[in-house]
Short mmCIF file of C-alpha atoms in Angstrom, two decimals:
data_model
loop_
_atom_site.label_atom_id
_atom_site.label_comp_id
_atom_site.label_asym_id
_atom_site.label_seq_id
_atom_site.Cartn_x
_atom_site.Cartn_y
_atom_site.Cartn_z
CA MET A 624 -33.74 -21.98 24.35
CA ARG A 625 -34.86 -18.57 24.04
CA ALA A 626 -31.69 -17.68 26.06
CA CYS A 627 -29.21 -19.42 23.17
CA TRP A 628 -30.47 -16.73 21.12
CA ALA A 629 -29.10 -13.51 23.02
CA ARG A 630 -26.31 -15.25 24.75
CA ALA A 631 -24.59 -18.10 22.39
CA LYS A 632 -20.91 -17.59 23.97
CA GLY A 633 -19.93 -18.26 27.53
CA ALA A 634 -21.70 -19.81 30.45
CA PRO A 635 -24.94 -21.66 29.64
CA ALA A 636 -28.25 -19.81 30.28
CA GLY A 637 -31.33 -21.05 30.93
CA GLY A 638 -29.98 -24.44 30.90
CA CYS A 639 -28.81 -24.71 27.38
CA ARG A 640 -25.27 -26.07 26.73
CA CYS A 641 -24.41 -23.79 24.22
CA THR A 642 -20.72 -24.37 22.98
CA GLY A 643 -19.92 -22.21 19.71
CA GLY A 644 -20.31 -18.81 18.95
CA HIS A 645 -23.18 -17.16 17.02
CA CYS A 646 -23.59 -17.97 13.46
CA ALA A 647 -25.18 -15.91 10.61
CA ALA A 648 -27.34 -18.47 8.93
CA PRO A 649 -28.25 -18.42 5.22
CA VAL A 650 -27.61 -14.96 3.21
CA LEU A 651 -29.86 -14.73 0.18
CA LEU A 652 -28.27 -12.46 -2.18
CA PHE A 653 -29.60 -10.74 -4.98
CA LYS A 654 -26.86 -8.89 -7.47
CA GLY A 655 -24.51 -9.00 -4.65
CA GLU A 656 -26.73 -7.27 -2.03
CA GLY A 657 -28.01 -9.07 1.05
CA LEU A 658 -31.96 -9.74 1.28
CA SER A 659 -32.19 -11.79 4.54
CA LEU A 660 -30.20 -12.67 7.29
CA VAL A 661 -30.93 -14.65 10.37
CA LEU A 662 -28.70 -15.08 13.28
CA THR A 663 -28.71 -18.48 15.24
CA PRO A 664 -26.41 -20.14 17.73
CA GLY A 665 -23.36 -21.80 16.29
CA GLN A 666 -24.42 -25.49 16.52
CA ARG A 667 -27.53 -24.82 14.67
CA ALA A 668 -27.57 -26.11 10.83
CA ASP A 669 -28.22 -23.77 8.40
CA CYS A 670 -30.97 -25.87 6.51
CA THR A 671 -33.44 -25.62 9.57
CA GLN A 672 -33.24 -21.85 9.30
CA LEU A 673 -34.35 -21.42 5.21
CA GLU A 674 -37.83 -20.84 5.97
CA ALA A 675 -37.28 -18.21 8.68
CA VAL A 676 -34.73 -16.44 5.93
CA MET A 677 -37.29 -16.88 3.03
CA GLU A 678 -39.98 -15.41 4.98
CA ARG A 679 -37.87 -12.27 5.45
CA ILE A 680 -37.17 -11.14 2.26
CA ARG A 681 -38.98 -7.96 0.91
CA VAL A 682 -37.58 -6.45 -2.44
CA PRO A 683 -39.38 -3.15 -3.04
CA ARG A 684 -40.76 -2.74 -6.61
CA LEU A 685 -39.81 -0.14 -8.80
CA ALA A 686 -43.39 1.06 -9.34
CA THR A 687 -45.87 1.07 -6.58
CA GLY A 688 -46.91 -2.07 -5.14
CA ARG A 689 -46.49 -4.86 -2.26
CA PRO A 690 -42.76 -5.59 -1.94
CA ARG A 691 -41.82 -8.82 -3.66
CA THR A 692 -41.38 -11.74 -1.36
CA THR A 693 -40.67 -14.47 -3.55
CA PRO A 694 -37.38 -14.89 -5.39
CA ASP A 695 -37.13 -16.25 -9.03
CA SER A 696 -34.70 -19.27 -8.06
CA VAL A 697 -32.63 -20.33 -5.02
CA SER A 698 -29.42 -22.27 -5.28
CA VAL A 699 -28.30 -23.94 -2.21
CA ASP A 700 -25.42 -26.46 -1.15
CA LYS A 701 -25.97 -30.41 -0.32
CA GLY A 702 -26.69 -29.20 3.43
CA TYR A 703 -30.20 -28.17 2.08
CA SER A 704 -31.06 -31.40 0.57
CA ASN A 705 -33.87 -32.91 2.33
CA ARG A 706 -37.75 -33.27 1.55
CA ARG A 707 -38.70 -30.82 3.86
CA THR A 708 -36.79 -27.95 1.94
CA ARG A 709 -37.64 -29.19 -1.48
CA ALA A 710 -41.32 -29.56 -0.36
CA TYR A 711 -41.31 -25.78 0.99
CA LEU A 712 -39.88 -24.15 -2.12
CA ARG A 713 -42.23 -26.46 -4.39
CA GLY A 714 -45.19 -25.18 -2.28
CA ARG A 715 -43.95 -21.76 -2.70
CA GLY A 716 -43.49 -21.89 -6.61
CA ILE A 717 -39.56 -21.21 -6.40
CA ARG A 718 -37.20 -23.18 -8.91
CA HIS A 719 -34.53 -24.57 -6.79
CA VAL A 720 -30.83 -26.01 -7.31
CA ILE A 721 -30.26 -28.45 -4.63
CA PRO A 722 -27.55 -31.04 -5.14
CA GLU A 723 -28.33 -34.64 -3.95
CA LYS A 724 -26.21 -36.16 -1.15
CA ALA A 725 -24.14 -39.34 -2.34
CA GLY A 726 -26.05 -41.19 0.54
CA GLN A 727 -29.66 -40.18 -0.61
CA ALA A 728 -28.64 -40.77 -4.17
CA ALA A 729 -27.66 -44.46 -3.15
CA GLY A 730 -30.49 -45.11 -0.78
CA ARG A 731 -32.73 -44.14 -3.77
CA LEU A 732 -31.06 -46.42 -6.16
CA ARG A 733 -31.09 -49.24 -3.62
CA ARG A 734 -34.89 -48.87 -3.28
CA GLY A 735 -34.97 -49.59 -7.10
CA SER A 736 -38.11 -48.84 -9.10
CA THR A 737 -39.86 -47.62 -5.48
CA GLY A 738 -36.90 -45.25 -4.57
CA GLY A 739 -38.66 -42.51 -7.41
CA ARG A 740 -36.73 -40.30 -9.78
CA PRO A 741 -33.61 -38.09 -8.98
CA PRO A 742 -34.50 -34.32 -8.41
CA GLY A 743 -33.68 -32.23 -11.15
CA PHE A 744 -30.33 -30.41 -11.17
CA ASP A 745 -29.20 -27.93 -13.44
CA LYS A 746 -25.11 -27.37 -13.04
CA GLU A 747 -25.16 -24.30 -15.09
CA ARG A 748 -27.34 -22.32 -12.16
CA TYR A 749 -25.58 -24.05 -9.57
CA ALA A 750 -22.19 -22.66 -10.84
CA LYS A 751 -23.52 -19.36 -10.56
CA ARG A 752 -23.63 -20.06 -6.70
CA ASN A 753 -19.78 -19.02 -6.36
CA THR A 754 -21.36 -15.46 -5.82
CA VAL A 755 -22.80 -16.17 -2.72
CA GLU A 756 -19.69 -17.74 -1.36
CA ARG A 757 -17.83 -14.71 -2.72
CA ALA A 758 -19.90 -12.46 -0.44
CA ILE A 759 -19.66 -14.65 2.45
CA ASN A 760 -15.75 -14.66 2.17
CA LYS A 761 -15.83 -10.80 1.81
CA LEU A 762 -17.88 -10.59 5.29
CA LYS A 763 -15.23 -12.85 6.87
CA GLN A 764 -12.33 -10.70 5.89
CA PHE A 765 -13.45 -8.59 8.95
CA ARG A 766 -12.23 -10.20 11.83
CA ALA A 767 -15.05 -9.43 14.55
CA VAL A 768 -17.20 -11.55 11.71
CA ALA A 769 -15.07 -14.42 11.24
CA THR A 770 -14.27 -15.03 14.71
CA ARG A 771 -17.88 -14.75 16.19
CA TYR A 772 -16.66 -13.94 19.78
CA ASP A 773 -19.32 -11.49 20.52
CA LYS A 774 -21.54 -12.45 23.51
CA ARG A 775 -24.61 -10.82 22.75
CA ALA A 776 -26.49 -11.68 19.47
CA TYR A 777 -27.41 -8.22 19.00
CA VAL A 778 -23.92 -7.14 18.99
CA TYR A 779 -22.84 -9.82 16.67
CA LEU A 780 -25.80 -8.90 14.27
CA GLY A 781 -24.74 -5.08 14.29
CA THR A 782 -20.98 -6.33 13.57
CA VAL A 783 -22.28 -8.31 10.58
CA ALA A 784 -24.68 -5.02 9.20
CA ALA A 785 -21.50 -2.81 9.50
CA ALA A 786 -19.39 -5.33 7.81
CA ALA A 787 -21.84 -5.47 4.96
CA LEU A 788 -22.46 -1.81 4.63
CA VAL A 789 -18.54 -1.29 4.35
CA ILE A 790 -18.58 -3.81 1.76
CA TRP A 791 -21.72 -1.93 -0.12
CA LEU A 792 -19.74 1.24 0.32
CA ARG A 793 -16.46 0.02 -1.42
CA SER A 794 -18.39 -1.48 -4.38
#
């Protein structure tokens, strides 16, 4: 599996059957700037990488002191609606807005009183998530980022970093 991280496109390496290109897993944003980025093989689900992305957040403080590692809140899509994600965010004391999948809601209702309460959901905070989608769409305006044809992961990561730098300099 380690070979997939270095080489996700082309011939299988190390017995791994990678079929997709590289994929930049969840990008956490703060005021339009990227905080953390994790590169994964294209077929890997984003929700499995949330913890890795959250662990890489470092926001320097204006005064002296350790950098901040915990965001105030996290808004993600339905793909992250699972117990593991919710428990992780709850354990770190991070408020989160995650819509519930229709199948999960139906299963909870089918179980009746043993199904539990629905998770809290703030529509107003979730509506602000469009800033993340717009930032990702800005990155995808760069052809090399959108097509993900780079053979090596470090080359693709450099491409994404260069595109983010250009976007930051233009704004």
